[in-house]
C-alpha positions as a LaTeX table, in Angstrom:
\begin{tabular}{lrrr}
\hline
Residue & $x$ (\AA) & $y$ (\AA) & $z$ (\AA) \\
\hline
Met1 & 103.09 & 66.25 & $-157.58$ \\
Ala2 & 102.06 & 62.96 & $-158.07$ \\
Thr3 & 104.31 & 60.51 & $-159.56$ \\
Ile4 & 103.45 & 58.72 & $-162.79$ \\
Lys5 & 103.80 & 55.53 & $-163.22$ \\
Thr6 & 104.73 & 54.45 & $-167.00$ \\
Gly7 & 105.38 & 51.03 & $-167.06$ \\
Ala8 & 109.13 & 51.70 & $-167.58$ \\
Glu9 & 110.15 & 51.84 & $-164.01$ \\
Lys10 & 111.51 & 47.86 & $-164.14$ \\
Ile11 & 113.36 & 48.39 & $-167.49$ \\
Leu12 & 117.12 & 47.30 & $-166.90$ \\
Trp13 & 119.05 & 48.85 & $-169.93$ \\
Asp14 & 121.91 & 46.14 & $-170.62$ \\
Leu15 & 124.82 & 48.08 & $-171.04$ \\
Ser16 & 127.58 & 45.31 & $-171.20$ \\
Phe17 & 128.59 & 45.63 & $-174.77$ \\
Leu18 & 130.13 & 49.44 & $-173.78$ \\
Tyr19 & 131.97 & 48.16 & $-170.59$ \\
Ser20 & 131.87 & 45.32 & $-168.31$ \\
Gly21 & 130.92 & 47.60 & $-165.01$ \\
Ile22 & 131.41 & 51.13 & $-163.39$ \\
Asp23 & 134.93 & 49.42 & $-162.53$ \\
Asp24 & 135.90 & 48.51 & $-166.02$ \\
Ser25 & 138.94 & 49.73 & $-166.85$ \\
Arg26 & 138.31 & 50.54 & $-170.14$ \\
Ile27 & 136.24 & 53.45 & $-168.80$ \\
Asp28 & 139.31 & 55.36 & $-167.67$ \\
Ala29 & 141.04 & 54.45 & $-170.70$ \\
Asn30 & 138.61 & 56.03 & $-172.79$ \\
Ile31 & 138.22 & 59.27 & $-171.04$ \\
Lys32 & 142.08 & 59.54 & $-171.26$ \\
Asn33 & 141.71 & 59.23 & $-174.77$ \\
Phe34 & 139.05 & 61.92 & $-175.32$ \\
Ile35 & 141.16 & 64.24 & $-173.29$ \\
Glu36 & 144.07 & 63.82 & $-175.51$ \\
Met37 & 141.78 & 63.60 & $-178.74$ \\
Ala38 & 140.29 & 66.69 & $-177.77$ \\
Lys39 & 142.92 & 68.64 & $-177.17$ \\
Lys40 & 145.11 & 67.34 & $-180.47$ \\
Phe41 & 141.74 & 69.11 & $-182.02$ \\
His42 & 142.10 & 72.22 & $-180.24$ \\
Thr43 & 145.31 & 72.57 & $-181.47$ \\
Glu44 & 145.13 & 70.96 & $-184.71$ \\
Tyr45 & 142.51 & 72.89 & $-185.93$ \\
Asn46 & 142.30 & 76.50 & $-183.88$ \\
Gly47 & 142.62 & 78.90 & $-186.52$ \\
Asn48 & 142.76 & 76.61 & $-189.23$ \\
Leu49 & 139.43 & 75.51 & $-190.09$ \\
Leu50 & 139.55 & 77.32 & $-193.50$ \\
Thr51 & 141.95 & 75.28 & $-194.55$ \\
Thr52 & 140.77 & 71.80 & $-192.90$ \\
Leu53 & 137.13 & 71.61 & $-192.55$ \\
Gly54 & 136.46 & 68.04 & $-193.90$ \\
Lys55 & 139.30 & 66.45 & $-191.89$ \\
Ala56 & 138.07 & 68.54 & $-188.67$ \\
Ile57 & 134.33 & 67.56 & $-188.93$ \\
Ser58 & 135.64 & 63.87 & $-189.17$ \\
Asp59 & 137.60 & 63.89 & $-186.23$ \\
Tyr60 & 135.20 & 66.01 & $-184.32$ \\
Ala61 & 132.30 & 63.28 & $-185.24$ \\
Glu62 & 135.13 & 60.65 & $-183.63$ \\
Ile63 & 135.32 & 62.87 & $-180.43$ \\
Thr64 & 131.51 & 62.93 & $-180.14$ \\
Met65 & 131.31 & 59.14 & $-180.66$ \\
Leu66 & 133.82 & 58.16 & $-177.73$ \\
Ser67 & 132.21 & 60.82 & $-175.42$ \\
Asn68 & 128.59 & 59.40 & $-176.17$ \\
Lys69 & 129.55 & 56.12 & $-175.41$ \\
Ile70 & 130.97 & 57.30 & $-172.28$ \\
Asn71 & 128.46 & 59.69 & $-171.01$ \\
Leu72 & 125.85 & 56.69 & $-172.06$ \\
Tyr73 & 127.13 & 54.41 & $-170.08$ \\
Leu74 & 127.39 & 56.68 & $-166.88$ \\
Tyr75 & 123.96 & 57.96 & $-167.32$ \\
Cys76 & 122.18 & 54.52 & $-167.42$ \\
\hline
\end{tabular}
């Protein structure tokens, strides 16, 4: 299959506002924080969504934002 050139091959993303580099200790700290948040979410809301749905949605949004930050940096 032929490779199609789009002009985007030379574009580099500047993600330095997220982390300073792949060795940035904040990545590991954020991954650890993400795991702790996910465990807490499970413990707090498992079987309790009927009475805590609003707070669960808010907490889930925070977990998702942190996960997206980590994933965006490591993917690009």
